[in-house]
Amino acid sequence: MESRITGKAYVLGNNIDTDQIIPAEHLVYSLSDEEESKKYGHFALSSVPVNEAGLPNGGIPFIEGENWQAEYRIIIGGSNFGCGSSREHAPFALQKAGVKAIVAESYARIFYRNSVDGGFLIPYESTQKLNNVIKTGDEVEIDLENNSITNLTDGKEYQLKELGEVLPIVEAGGVFNYARASGMIS
Amino acid sequence: MGMTITEKILAKAAGREKVSPGENIWMNVDVLMTHDVCGPPTIGIWKREFGESAKIWDKEKFVIFPDHYIFTQNSHANRNVEILREFAKEYQIDNYYDVGTERYKGVCHLALAEEGYNVPGRVLFGTDSHTCTSGAFGMFATGVGNTDAAFILGTGRIWEKVPESLKFTFNGTLPPYLTAKDLILQILGDITTDGATYRAMEFDGEAVFDLSMNERMTLTNMAIEAGGMNGIIKADQKTIDYVRERTQSPYEIFESDNDAEYLNKYEYDVSKLEPIVAKPHSPDNRDIVRNVAGTKLTKCYIGSCTGGKLSDFQFAAPIIFGAEVKVPTFVVPASTEVAKQLEIETYKGISLKEIFENAGCMIGQSSCAACLGGPDDTFGRAQDKDIVISTTNRNFPGRMGSKQSEVYLASPLTVAASAINGFITDPRDYI
């Protein structure tokens, strides 16, 4: 696991549900076909209402034009990130688009599990509201050893909650790697 | 300190005397369910991770209901059903309910009940967030993603954090103008869409046990809309009667101890509640129907795992009887069994199906249909700036199709009353 994740932040509000992350009509594409699965990156966050896309001002599309990768590596969310359906296509789509980590106040259970068990990205919980102090496009850095995020644009540092019991699964890169390493499966 | 019903079932599944909220446990799974959207990627991960030696832990316990994108020309969606069909053939999965055959059932959550997979005391995991529906049968049921499902498919085991429990008690007798949908929308307004995240929602009280199994499933179905890990109702004689009509599998009835610990308890007097809507764009955006009465609609929708059961159509039909719907109204029986019942069940001597047809409703084929939007040609899908009132369970932006559409969630009574007026209507005007 890397010790730092650095990149541009994309900032969202509360209750970003899985239909906003990847609208249901796109769930028909293959996740294993390298070329076809780029569609998930292309449509990632495509149903977030325009005025809430890229806070504080909104109106910033996560994906530009026909691209399938975003210029953002870290998403800053509010509370209840990933609520709604069980679709694992949601963290998959964000990973495909280039997202390495999310920092949100809280997560819906299934999205959190999917992110961790599938090894798609790291779902960090913040210790305070961050989507009103970090702006879309700010350069930020997550320090995985010290559980903190720094806004490199203004130098301010914020504490993150420890990953706790899921840390070994995150470090292993998902539940299968974890289970193999611990001898649960061969 | 005693245990809740959820803790007792999880303890049994983990082979433990006792479990406590907050601890991570590994447990055995009794049933794994998947469908056409998440089945193919689950199978893909299972093959990738277990390789040549990939084995299904127990074929009897693996159930596949294609139900999401069935009646569509979308070639990618059809390919997903084809993948399931091939897989079921190759691995000889008896519990596969193929499209285009007599065995096709429709929406998985109702099909699980109808086909006898819901049995008190069991542990069910499914690749669908509304798997919590099955908790109406006094069992632990929750949704997971493809990776977790693939892990279960190969091992029969999974980890879970034991949830804290919330208890919701509904006292009194439900008035004729209220349904289980009003009760759960009431709760959602009180605790919001993350009020039960990682928690169990236990439903209790005489008004709950007066409900039919169909209506109990409406309550547990929408536990996930509050973020709940599971919704659960203790099994009673109604549960046993329903189950025994469908399976002879052994069951085990669990119930919460009197001194079980709850994070919070909520009590309601149902005689004081009113018909409820959830306004756009969140299931917790609660209001009473009266406050939004008169809102012009462009579509009405009665369907889905939560709102397309026989009971939902039995509520709607008497209001629609003899009237004409003023806006396009879509009726989607959740399962093929419900579709058959619509032809058999009558009101004033006329079948429910005829009542809906005579009123100008469009009746679709059993599937998830427009509840989650789906491909462009999905029956009842919200288009452009549609304003829809629906018996479904989610109204997040774009959920039923168009990103510009607005969706109100309400009981089948409220949707029926609204359909014959073309604007949101309090069902008490007709009851």
Coordinates of C-alpha atoms in Angstrom, one line a residue:
Chain A
M1 CA 0.0 0.0 0.0
E2 CA 1.3 3.5 -0.8
S3 CA 2.0 5.7 2.2
R4 CA 0.7 8.9 0.5
I5 CA -2.0 9.6 -2.0
T6 CA -1.7 13.0 -3.7
G7 CA -3.9 14.6 -6.2
K8 CA -6.7 17.0 -7.0
A9 CA -9.9 16.9 -4.9
Y10 CA -13.4 16.7 -6.3
V11 CA -15.9 17.9 -3.7
L12 CA -19.5 16.6 -3.2
G13 CA -22.4 17.1 -0.8
N14 CA -24.3 14.7 1.5
N15 CA -26.2 11.6 0.5
I16 CA -24.4 10.9 -2.8
D17 CA -26.3 7.8 -3.7
T18 CA -25.2 5.0 -6.1
D19 CA -27.6 6.2 -8.8
Q20 CA -25.7 9.5 -8.9
I21 CA -22.3 7.6 -8.8
I22 CA -23.3 5.3 -11.7
P23 CA -26.8 5.5 -13.1
A24 CA -28.6 2.2 -13.3
E25 CA -29.0 2.3 -17.1
H26 CA -25.3 1.8 -17.4
L27 CA -25.0 -1.3 -15.3
V28 CA -25.2 -3.5 -18.4
Y29 CA -21.5 -3.2 -19.3
S30 CA -18.9 -5.8 -18.6
L31 CA -16.7 -5.1 -15.6
S32 CA -14.0 -7.6 -16.7
D33 CA -13.6 -6.5 -20.3
E34 CA -10.8 -3.9 -20.2
E35 CA -12.1 -1.8 -23.0
E36 CA -15.8 -2.0 -22.3
S37 CA -15.4 -1.4 -18.6
K38 CA -14.0 2.1 -19.4
K39 CA -17.6 3.1 -19.9
Y40 CA -17.9 2.9 -16.1
G41 CA -15.2 5.5 -15.8
H42 CA -16.8 7.7 -18.4
F43 CA -20.2 7.7 -16.7
A44 CA -18.9 8.0 -13.1
L45 CA -20.8 10.6 -11.1
S46 CA -22.7 11.5 -14.2
S47 CA -26.1 11.8 -12.4
V48 CA -25.0 14.3 -9.7
P49 CA -27.2 17.4 -10.2
V50 CA -25.2 20.0 -12.0
N51 CA -25.3 22.6 -9.3
E52 CA -23.9 20.1 -6.8
A53 CA -21.2 18.7 -9.1
G54 CA -17.9 20.0 -7.9
L55 CA -18.5 22.1 -4.8
P56 CA -18.5 24.9 -3.7
N57 CA -19.7 26.4 -6.9
G58 CA -21.0 23.3 -8.8
G59 CA -21.1 23.0 -12.5
I60 CA -17.8 21.2 -12.8
P61 CA -18.2 17.8 -14.6
F62 CA -16.3 15.1 -12.9
I63 CA -15.4 13.6 -16.4
E64 CA -14.6 16.0 -19.2
G65 CA -16.1 15.2 -22.7
E66 CA -15.5 11.7 -23.9
N67 CA -12.8 10.9 -21.4
W68 CA -13.1 7.9 -19.1
Q69 CA -10.6 9.1 -16.5
A70 CA -10.9 12.2 -14.3
E71 CA -8.3 14.6 -13.3
Y72 CA -9.2 14.0 -9.7
R73 CA -7.8 11.3 -7.5
I74 CA -9.5 12.1 -4.2
I75 CA -13.2 12.7 -3.5
I76 CA -14.3 14.8 -0.6
G77 CA -17.8 13.9 0.4
G78 CA -20.3 14.7 3.2
S79 CA -22.4 12.3 5.2
N80 CA -23.9 9.0 4.0
F81 CA -21.7 8.7 0.9
G82 CA -22.7 5.8 -1.4
C83 CA -26.2 5.2 0.0
G84 CA -28.8 3.4 -2.1
S85 CA -28.2 0.2 -4.1
S86 CA -25.7 -2.5 -3.5
R87 CA -24.1 -2.1 -6.9
E88 CA -20.3 -2.7 -6.7
H89 CA -20.2 -0.9 -10.0
A90 CA -20.2 2.3 -8.0
P91 CA -16.7 2.1 -6.3
F92 CA -15.6 0.3 -9.5
A93 CA -16.6 3.2 -11.6
L94 CA -14.8 5.7 -9.4
Q95 CA -11.7 3.5 -9.4
K96 CA -11.8 3.2 -13.1
A97 CA -12.0 7.0 -13.4
G98 CA -8.8 7.2 -11.4
V99 CA -10.1 7.8 -7.8
K100 CA -7.8 6.4 -5.1
A101 CA -9.5 7.5 -2.0
I102 CA -12.6 9.1 -0.6
V103 CA -12.8 11.2 2.5
A104 CA -16.3 11.6 3.8
E105 CA -18.0 12.1 7.1
S106 CA -19.8 8.8 6.9
Y107 CA -20.7 6.0 4.4
A108 CA -23.5 3.7 3.6
R109 CA -22.7 0.2 4.7
I110 CA -22.7 -1.7 1.4
F111 CA -20.7 1.0 -0.5
Y112 CA -18.1 1.0 2.3
R113 CA -17.9 -2.8 2.3
N114 CA -17.6 -2.9 -1.5
S115 CA -14.8 -0.4 -1.5
V116 CA -12.8 -2.3 1.1
D117 CA -13.6 -5.9 0.2
G118 CA -13.2 -5.3 -3.6
G119 CA -10.0 -3.3 -3.0
F120 CA -11.2 -0.5 -5.2
L121 CA -10.4 2.5 -3.2
I122 CA -9.9 3.6 0.4
P123 CA -13.0 5.0 2.2
Y124 CA -11.7 7.3 4.9
E125 CA -13.9 8.9 7.4
S126 CA -13.1 12.5 8.4
T127 CA -13.3 13.8 11.9
Q128 CA -14.9 17.0 10.8
K129 CA -16.9 18.4 7.9
L130 CA -14.4 18.9 5.0
N131 CA -16.6 19.6 2.0
N132 CA -16.9 23.2 3.0
V133 CA -13.2 23.9 3.5
I134 CA -11.7 22.0 0.6
K135 CA -12.6 23.1 -2.9
T136 CA -12.9 21.2 -6.1
G137 CA -9.5 21.4 -7.8
D138 CA -7.5 21.9 -4.6
E139 CA -4.3 19.8 -4.5
V140 CA -4.6 17.5 -1.4
E141 CA -2.5 14.8 0.1
I142 CA -3.6 11.9 2.3
D143 CA -0.9 10.5 4.7
L144 CA -1.9 6.9 5.3
E145 CA 0.4 6.3 8.1
N146 CA -0.7 9.3 10.2
N147 CA -4.3 9.2 9.1
S148 CA -4.4 12.8 8.0
I149 CA -5.3 14.9 4.9
T150 CA -3.5 18.1 4.0
N151 CA -4.9 20.7 1.7
L152 CA -1.6 21.6 -0.2
T153 CA -3.3 24.6 -1.6
D154 CA -3.5 26.4 1.8
G155 CA -1.4 24.1 3.9
K156 CA -4.1 23.1 6.4
E157 CA -4.1 19.6 7.8
Y158 CA -7.1 17.6 9.0
Q159 CA -7.2 14.4 11.0
L160 CA -8.9 11.3 9.6
K161 CA -10.4 8.4 11.6
E162 CA -8.3 5.2 11.7
L163 CA -9.5 2.5 9.4
G164 CA -9.6 0.2 12.4
E165 CA -10.7 -3.5 11.9
V166 CA -10.8 -3.2 8.1
L167 CA -7.2 -2.0 7.8
P168 CA -5.8 -5.5 7.3
I169 CA -8.3 -6.0 4.4
V170 CA -7.4 -2.6 2.9
E171 CA -3.7 -3.4 3.2
A172 CA -4.2 -6.8 1.6
G173 CA -6.0 -5.2 -1.3
G174 CA -9.4 -6.8 -0.7
V175 CA -11.1 -9.6 1.1
F176 CA -9.8 -12.4 -1.2
N177 CA -6.2 -11.4 -0.7
Y178 CA -6.9 -11.0 3.0
A179 CA -8.5 -14.5 3.3
R180 CA -5.7 -16.1 1.3
A181 CA -3.0 -14.5 3.5
S182 CA -4.7 -15.6 6.6
G183 CA -5.2 -19.1 5.4
M184 CA -9.0 -19.0 5.2
I185 CA -9.0 -19.9 1.5
S186 CA -6.3 -21.4 -0.6
Chain B
M1 CA -27.9 -8.6 29.3
G2 CA -30.1 -10.3 26.8
M3 CA -29.9 -10.3 23.0
T4 CA -32.0 -9.0 20.2
I5 CA -33.5 -11.2 17.5
T6 CA -30.8 -10.1 15.1
E7 CA -28.0 -10.8 17.6
K8 CA -29.4 -14.3 18.3
I9 CA -29.5 -15.2 14.6
L10 CA -26.0 -13.9 13.9
A11 CA -24.7 -15.7 17.0
K12 CA -26.2 -19.0 15.7
A13 CA -24.6 -18.3 12.2
A14 CA -21.3 -17.6 13.8
G15 CA -21.4 -20.7 16.0
R16 CA -21.3 -18.6 19.1
E17 CA -23.3 -18.4 22.3
K18 CA -23.4 -14.6 22.2
V19 CA -22.4 -11.8 20.0
S20 CA -22.3 -8.1 20.8
P21 CA -22.9 -5.0 18.6
G22 CA -19.7 -3.6 17.1
E23 CA -17.7 -6.9 16.9
N24 CA -16.8 -8.3 13.5
I25 CA -17.8 -11.9 13.1
W26 CA -17.4 -14.6 10.4
M27 CA -20.5 -16.5 9.8
N28 CA -22.2 -19.2 7.7
V29 CA -24.7 -18.2 5.1
D30 CA -27.9 -20.2 4.5
V31 CA -28.9 -18.7 1.2
L32 CA -27.1 -16.6 -1.4
M33 CA -29.3 -14.8 -4.0
T34 CA -28.2 -12.9 -7.1
H35 CA -29.8 -11.4 -10.3
D36 CA -29.0 -10.3 -13.8
V37 CA -27.3 -7.0 -12.9
C38 CA -24.9 -8.3 -10.2
G39 CA -24.9 -12.1 -11.0
P40 CA -22.5 -11.9 -14.1
P41 CA -19.8 -9.8 -12.3
T42 CA -20.2 -12.0 -9.2
I43 CA -19.6 -15.1 -11.3
G44 CA -16.7 -13.3 -13.0
I45 CA -15.0 -12.5 -9.6
W46 CA -15.6 -16.0 -8.3
K47 CA -13.9 -17.5 -11.4
R48 CA -11.0 -15.1 -11.3
E49 CA -10.4 -15.6 -7.5
F50 CA -10.9 -19.3 -7.2
G51 CA -9.5 -20.2 -10.6
E52 CA -9.6 -23.7 -12.0
S53 CA -10.7 -25.1 -8.6
A54 CA -13.7 -22.8 -8.3
K55 CA -16.5 -24.7 -6.6
I56 CA -20.0 -23.5 -5.5
W57 CA -20.1 -24.1 -1.8
D58 CA -23.6 -25.5 -1.9
K59 CA -25.7 -25.4 -5.1
E60 CA -28.9 -25.9 -3.1
K61 CA -28.3 -22.6 -1.3
F62 CA -27.5 -20.5 -4.4
V63 CA -30.5 -18.8 -6.1
I64 CA -30.6 -16.8 -9.3
F65 CA -33.6 -14.6 -10.2
P66 CA -33.1 -12.6 -13.4
D67 CA -35.4 -9.6 -12.8
H68 CA -33.9 -6.2 -13.4
Y69 CA -33.5 -5.6 -17.2
I70 CA -35.6 -8.3 -18.8
F71 CA -38.1 -6.9 -21.3
T72 CA -35.6 -4.8 -23.3
Q73 CA -33.9 -4.7 -26.6
N74 CA -30.7 -3.6 -24.9
S75 CA -28.1 -6.1 -26.2
H76 CA -25.8 -5.7 -23.2
A77 CA -28.7 -6.3 -20.8
N78 CA -29.7 -9.4 -22.7
R79 CA -26.1 -10.6 -22.7
N80 CA -26.2 -10.6 -18.9
V81 CA -29.2 -12.9 -18.8
E82 CA -27.4 -15.1 -21.4
I83 CA -24.4 -15.3 -19.1
L84 CA -26.6 -16.4 -16.2
R85 CA -28.3 -19.0 -18.4
E86 CA -25.0 -20.5 -19.6
F87 CA -23.6 -20.5 -16.0
A88 CA -26.7 -22.2 -14.6
K89 CA -26.5 -24.9 -17.4
E90 CA -22.7 -25.5 -16.9
Y91 CA -22.9 -25.7 -13.1
Q92 CA -26.4 -27.3 -13.0
I93 CA -28.0 -24.7 -10.8
D94 CA -31.5 -25.9 -10.1
N95 CA -32.5 -22.7 -8.4
Y96 CA -32.3 -20.7 -11.6
Y97 CA -35.5 -19.1 -12.8
D98 CA -35.0 -18.4 -16.5
V99 CA -36.5 -15.7 -18.5
G100 CA -38.9 -16.9 -21.2
T101 CA -39.9 -20.1 -19.3
E102 CA -42.7 -21.1 -16.9
R103 CA -40.2 -20.8 -14.1
Y104 CA -39.6 -17.1 -14.6
K105 CA -40.7 -15.3 -11.4
G106 CA -39.9 -11.6 -11.6
V107 CA -38.6 -9.4 -8.8
C108 CA -36.2 -11.4 -6.6
H109 CA -37.3 -10.2 -3.2
L110 CA -40.9 -11.3 -3.6
A111 CA -39.8 -14.4 -5.5
L112 CA -37.6 -15.5 -2.5
A113 CA -40.8 -15.4 -0.4
E114 CA -43.0 -17.1 -2.9
E115 CA -40.6 -19.9 -3.7
G116 CA -40.0 -20.7 0.0
Y117 CA -36.4 -19.5 0.5
N118 CA -37.5 -17.2 3.3
V119 CA -37.6 -19.3 6.4
P120 CA -37.5 -18.0 10.0
G121 CA -34.0 -18.1 11.6
R122 CA -32.1 -18.3 8.3
V123 CA -29.2 -16.0 7.1
L124 CA -29.7 -14.7 3.6
F125 CA -27.2 -12.5 1.7
G126 CA -28.1 -11.1 -1.7
T127 CA -26.5 -8.9 -4.3
D128 CA -29.2 -6.3 -3.9
S129 CA -29.7 -3.7 -1.3
H130 CA -33.3 -4.6 -0.9
T131 CA -32.4 -8.1 0.3
C132 CA -33.4 -6.8 3.7
T133 CA -37.0 -7.4 2.6
S134 CA -36.8 -11.0 3.7
G135 CA -36.3 -9.9 7.3
A136 CA -40.1 -9.8 7.4
F137 CA -39.9 -13.6 8.0
G138 CA -37.9 -13.4 11.2
M139 CA -34.6 -14.0 9.5
F140 CA -31.4 -12.1 9.0
A141 CA -31.2 -10.8 5.4
T142 CA -28.9 -8.1 4.0
G143 CA -27.4 -6.9 0.7
V144 CA -23.8 -7.2 -0.3
G145 CA -21.7 -6.4 -3.4
N146 CA -20.3 -8.7 -6.1
T147 CA -17.0 -9.4 -4.3
D148 CA -18.7 -10.4 -1.1
A149 CA -21.1 -12.5 -3.0
A150 CA -18.3 -14.2 -4.9
F151 CA -16.6 -14.9 -1.6
I152 CA -19.8 -16.5 -0.2
L153 CA -20.3 -18.4 -3.5
G154 CA -17.0 -20.1 -3.0
T155 CA -16.9 -20.5 0.8
G156 CA -20.4 -20.2 2.3
R157 CA -18.9 -17.7 4.7
I158 CA -18.7 -13.9 5.1
W159 CA -17.7 -11.3 7.7
E160 CA -20.2 -8.8 9.2
K161 CA -20.1 -6.3 11.9
V162 CA -22.8 -7.1 14.5
P163 CA -25.2 -4.2 14.3
E164 CA -26.7 -2.2 17.1
S165 CA -30.5 -2.4 17.0
L166 CA -33.2 0.2 16.8
K167 CA -36.8 -0.8 17.8
F168 CA -39.8 0.7 16.1
T169 CA -43.1 -0.1 17.8
F170 CA -46.4 0.7 16.1
N171 CA -49.3 0.6 18.6
G172 CA -53.0 0.6 17.8
T173 CA -55.1 -0.5 14.8
L174 CA -54.1 0.8 11.4
P175 CA -56.8 3.0 9.9
P176 CA -58.1 2.0 6.4
Y177 CA -56.4 5.0 4.8
L178 CA -52.9 3.9 5.9
T179 CA -50.6 1.2 4.7
A180 CA -47.2 -0.2 5.7
K181 CA -45.7 2.3 3.2
D182 CA -47.0 5.2 5.2
L183 CA -45.4 3.7 8.4
I184 CA -41.9 3.3 6.8
L185 CA -42.0 6.7 5.2
Q186 CA -43.0 8.1 8.6
I187 CA -39.9 6.4 10.1
L188 CA -37.6 7.7 7.3
G189 CA -38.7 11.2 7.9
D190 CA -37.9 10.8 11.6
I191 CA -34.5 9.1 11.4
T192 CA -33.4 10.2 7.8
T193 CA -31.5 8.2 5.2
D194 CA -28.6 7.5 7.4
G195 CA -30.4 7.1 10.7
A196 CA -29.9 3.3 10.7
T197 CA -26.6 3.0 9.0
Y198 CA -24.9 -0.3 10.1
R199 CA -27.9 -0.9 12.4
A200 CA -30.7 -3.4 12.6
M201 CA -34.3 -2.1 12.4
E202 CA -36.6 -4.2 14.4
F203 CA -40.4 -3.7 13.9
D204 CA -42.8 -4.5 16.7
G205 CA -46.3 -3.7 18.0
E206 CA -49.8 -4.9 17.3
A207 CA -50.2 -2.8 14.2
V208 CA -47.1 -4.6 12.7
F209 CA -48.4 -8.1 13.6
D210 CA -51.8 -7.2 12.2
L211 CA -50.1 -6.7 8.8
S212 CA -50.1 -9.4 6.1
M213 CA -46.8 -10.9 5.1
N214 CA -46.9 -8.8 1.9
E215 CA -47.3 -5.6 3.9
R216 CA -44.6 -6.7 6.4
M217 CA -42.3 -7.0 3.5
T218 CA -43.0 -3.3 2.6
L219 CA -41.7 -2.3 6.0
T220 CA -38.5 -4.4 6.0
N221 CA -37.9 -3.6 2.3
M222 CA -37.2 0.0 3.0
A223 CA -34.9 -0.5 6.0
I224 CA -32.1 0.1 3.6
E225 CA -33.5 3.6 2.8
A226 CA -32.5 4.5 6.3
G227 CA -29.2 2.9 5.8
G228 CA -30.2 -0.2 7.8
M229 CA -28.2 -3.4 7.6
N230 CA -31.4 -5.3 8.1
G231 CA -35.0 -5.0 8.9
I232 CA -36.6 -7.7 11.0
I233 CA -40.0 -8.8 12.3
K234 CA -40.3 -11.8 14.6
A235 CA -42.0 -14.8 13.0
D236 CA -45.6 -15.5 14.2
Q237 CA -48.4 -17.9 13.1
K238 CA -49.0 -15.8 9.9
T239 CA -45.3 -16.3 9.0
I240 CA -45.4 -20.0 9.6
D241 CA -48.6 -20.4 7.6
Y242 CA -47.1 -18.5 4.6
V243 CA -43.9 -20.5 4.8
R244 CA -45.5 -23.9 5.2
E245 CA -47.6 -23.3 2.0
R246 CA -44.3 -23.1 0.2
T247 CA -41.7 -25.3 1.9
Q248 CA -41.3 -28.0 4.5
S249 CA -37.8 -26.8 5.4
P250 CA -37.2 -26.6 9.1
Y251 CA -37.4 -23.2 10.7
E252 CA -36.3 -21.7 14.0
I253 CA -38.1 -18.9 15.7
F254 CA -36.0 -16.3 17.4
E255 CA -37.2 -13.4 19.5
S256 CA -35.6 -10.5 21.3
D257 CA -35.1 -10.9 25.1
N258 CA -37.0 -8.5 27.3
D259 CA -33.7 -7.1 28.5
A260 CA -32.1 -6.9 25.1
E261 CA -30.3 -3.6 24.5
Y262 CA -31.4 -1.1 21.9
L263 CA -29.6 2.0 20.8
N264 CA -32.9 3.7 20.5
K265 CA -36.6 2.9 20.7
Y266 CA -39.4 4.7 18.8
E267 CA -43.1 4.3 19.6
Y268 CA -46.0 5.3 17.3
D269 CA -49.7 5.4 17.8
V270 CA -50.9 4.5 14.3
S271 CA -54.3 6.1 14.8
K272 CA -52.6 9.5 14.9
L273 CA -50.6 9.1 11.7
E274 CA -51.6 10.5 8.3
P275 CA -50.9 9.5 4.7
I276 CA -47.3 10.3 3.9
V277 CA -45.3 11.2 0.8
A278 CA -41.5 11.4 0.3
K279 CA -41.0 14.4 -1.9
P280 CA -38.2 14.7 -4.5
H281 CA -35.3 13.8 -4.2
S282 CA -34.9 11.7 -1.1
P283 CA -36.9 9.0 0.7
D284 CA -36.6 10.9 3.9
N285 CA -38.0 14.2 2.5
R286 CA -41.3 13.5 4.3
D287 CA -44.5 15.5 4.1
I288 CA -48.1 14.6 4.7
V289 CA -50.1 14.1 1.5
R290 CA -52.4 16.9 2.4
N291 CA -49.6 19.4 2.2
V292 CA -48.7 18.6 -1.3
A293 CA -52.2 17.7 -2.5
G294 CA -52.9 19.3 -5.9
T295 CA -49.4 18.9 -7.2
K296 CA -49.8 18.2 -10.9
L297 CA -48.5 14.8 -12.1
T298 CA -47.4 13.4 -15.5
K299 CA -47.2 9.8 -14.5
C300 CA -48.3 7.3 -11.8
Y301 CA -46.5 4.1 -11.1
I302 CA -47.6 1.0 -9.0
G303 CA -44.9 -1.7 -8.9
S304 CA -41.6 -3.0 -7.6
C305 CA -40.5 -5.2 -4.7
T306 CA -42.0 -2.8 -2.2
G307 CA -45.1 -1.6 -4.1
G308 CA -46.0 -4.3 -6.6
K309 CA -47.3 -7.1 -4.4
L310 CA -50.9 -8.4 -4.5
S311 CA -51.7 -6.3 -1.4
D312 CA -50.6 -3.1 -3.2
F313 CA -53.0 -3.8 -6.0
Q314 CA -55.8 -4.8 -3.6
F315 CA -55.3 -1.3 -2.0
A316 CA -55.3 0.5 -5.3
A317 CA -58.1 -1.3 -7.2
P318 CA -61.2 -0.1 -5.1
I319 CA -60.1 3.5 -5.6
I320 CA -59.5 3.1 -9.3
F321 CA -62.7 1.0 -9.8
G322 CA -65.1 2.6 -12.2
A323 CA -62.9 5.7 -12.7
E324 CA -60.5 6.7 -15.5
V325 CA -56.9 7.6 -14.8
K326 CA -56.1 11.1 -15.8
V327 CA -52.3 10.6 -16.5
P328 CA -50.4 7.6 -17.8
T329 CA -50.5 5.0 -15.0
F330 CA -48.2 2.0 -15.0
V331 CA -49.1 -1.1 -13.2
V332 CA -46.3 -3.7 -12.8
P333 CA -47.0 -6.8 -10.8
A334 CA -43.7 -7.6 -9.1
S335 CA -43.9 -11.4 -9.8
T336 CA -45.5 -13.6 -12.3
E337 CA -47.5 -15.1 -9.3
V338 CA -48.9 -11.6 -8.6
A339 CA -49.7 -11.2 -12.3
K340 CA -51.8 -14.4 -12.1
Q341 CA -53.5 -13.3 -8.9
L342 CA -54.5 -10.0 -10.6
E343 CA -56.6 -12.1 -13.0
I344 CA -58.1 -14.2 -10.2
E345 CA -58.7 -11.7 -7.3
T346 CA -61.8 -9.7 -7.7
Y347 CA -63.4 -6.5 -6.4
K348 CA -67.2 -6.2 -6.8
G349 CA -67.0 -9.2 -9.1
I350 CA -64.5 -7.8 -11.5
S351 CA -60.9 -9.0 -11.6
L352 CA -58.2 -6.5 -10.4
K353 CA -56.6 -6.7 -13.8
E354 CA -59.8 -5.7 -15.6
I355 CA -60.3 -2.9 -13.1
F356 CA -56.9 -1.4 -14.0
E357 CA -57.4 -2.0 -17.7
N358 CA -60.9 -0.5 -17.7
A359 CA -59.5 2.6 -16.0
G360 CA -56.9 3.0 -18.7
C361 CA -53.8 1.8 -16.8
M362 CA -51.0 0.1 -18.7
I363 CA -50.1 -3.2 -17.3
G364 CA -46.5 -4.3 -17.7
Q365 CA -44.7 -7.6 -17.4
S366 CA -43.2 -8.7 -14.0
S367 CA -39.8 -7.3 -13.4
C368 CA -38.1 -4.4 -11.7
A369 CA -39.1 -2.2 -14.7
A370 CA -38.9 1.6 -14.1
C371 CA -38.3 1.4 -10.3
L372 CA -34.6 2.0 -11.2
G373 CA -34.9 3.6 -14.5
G374 CA -33.1 1.0 -16.6
P375 CA -32.5 1.0 -20.3
D376 CA -34.2 3.6 -22.5
D377 CA -37.0 1.2 -23.6
T378 CA -38.0 0.2 -20.0
F379 CA -41.7 0.2 -19.3
G380 CA -42.9 3.2 -17.4
R381 CA -39.4 4.9 -17.3
A382 CA -39.5 8.6 -16.3
Q383 CA -38.7 10.8 -19.3
D384 CA -37.7 14.5 -19.5
K385 CA -39.3 16.5 -16.7
D386 CA -41.8 13.9 -15.7
I387 CA -43.5 14.4 -12.3
V388 CA -44.2 10.9 -11.0
I389 CA -45.9 9.5 -7.9
S390 CA -44.8 6.0 -7.3
T391 CA -45.1 3.1 -4.8
T392 CA -41.4 2.3 -5.3
N393 CA -38.7 2.8 -2.7
R394 CA -36.2 5.4 -4.0
N395 CA -36.5 8.9 -5.5
F396 CA -32.9 10.0 -5.6
P397 CA -32.0 12.2 -8.6
G398 CA -32.4 10.2 -11.8
R399 CA -33.5 7.0 -10.0
M400 CA -36.5 6.3 -12.3
G401 CA -34.8 7.4 -15.5
S402 CA -34.6 11.0 -16.5
K403 CA -32.3 13.2 -14.4
Q404 CA -34.8 16.1 -14.7
S405 CA -37.7 14.1 -13.4
E406 CA -39.2 14.4 -10.0
V407 CA -40.5 11.5 -8.0
Y408 CA -42.8 11.4 -5.1
L409 CA -43.0 8.1 -3.1
A410 CA -46.3 7.1 -1.6
S411 CA -48.7 4.3 -0.6
P412 CA -50.7 2.5 -3.3
L413 CA -53.8 4.2 -1.8
T414 CA -52.3 7.6 -2.4
V415 CA -51.0 6.7 -5.8
A416 CA -54.4 5.3 -6.9
A417 CA -56.2 8.4 -5.7
S418 CA -53.7 10.6 -7.4
A419 CA -54.0 8.6 -10.7
I420 CA -57.7 9.2 -11.1
N421 CA -57.2 13.0 -10.5
G422 CA -53.9 13.6 -12.3
F423 CA -52.7 15.5 -9.2
I424 CA -51.5 14.3 -5.8
T425 CA -54.6 13.4 -3.8
D426 CA -55.1 12.4 -0.2
P427 CA -56.7 8.9 -0.2
R428 CA -59.1 9.9 2.6
D429 CA -61.1 11.6 -0.2
Y430 CA -62.0 8.2 -1.4
I431 CA -62.1 6.0 1.7

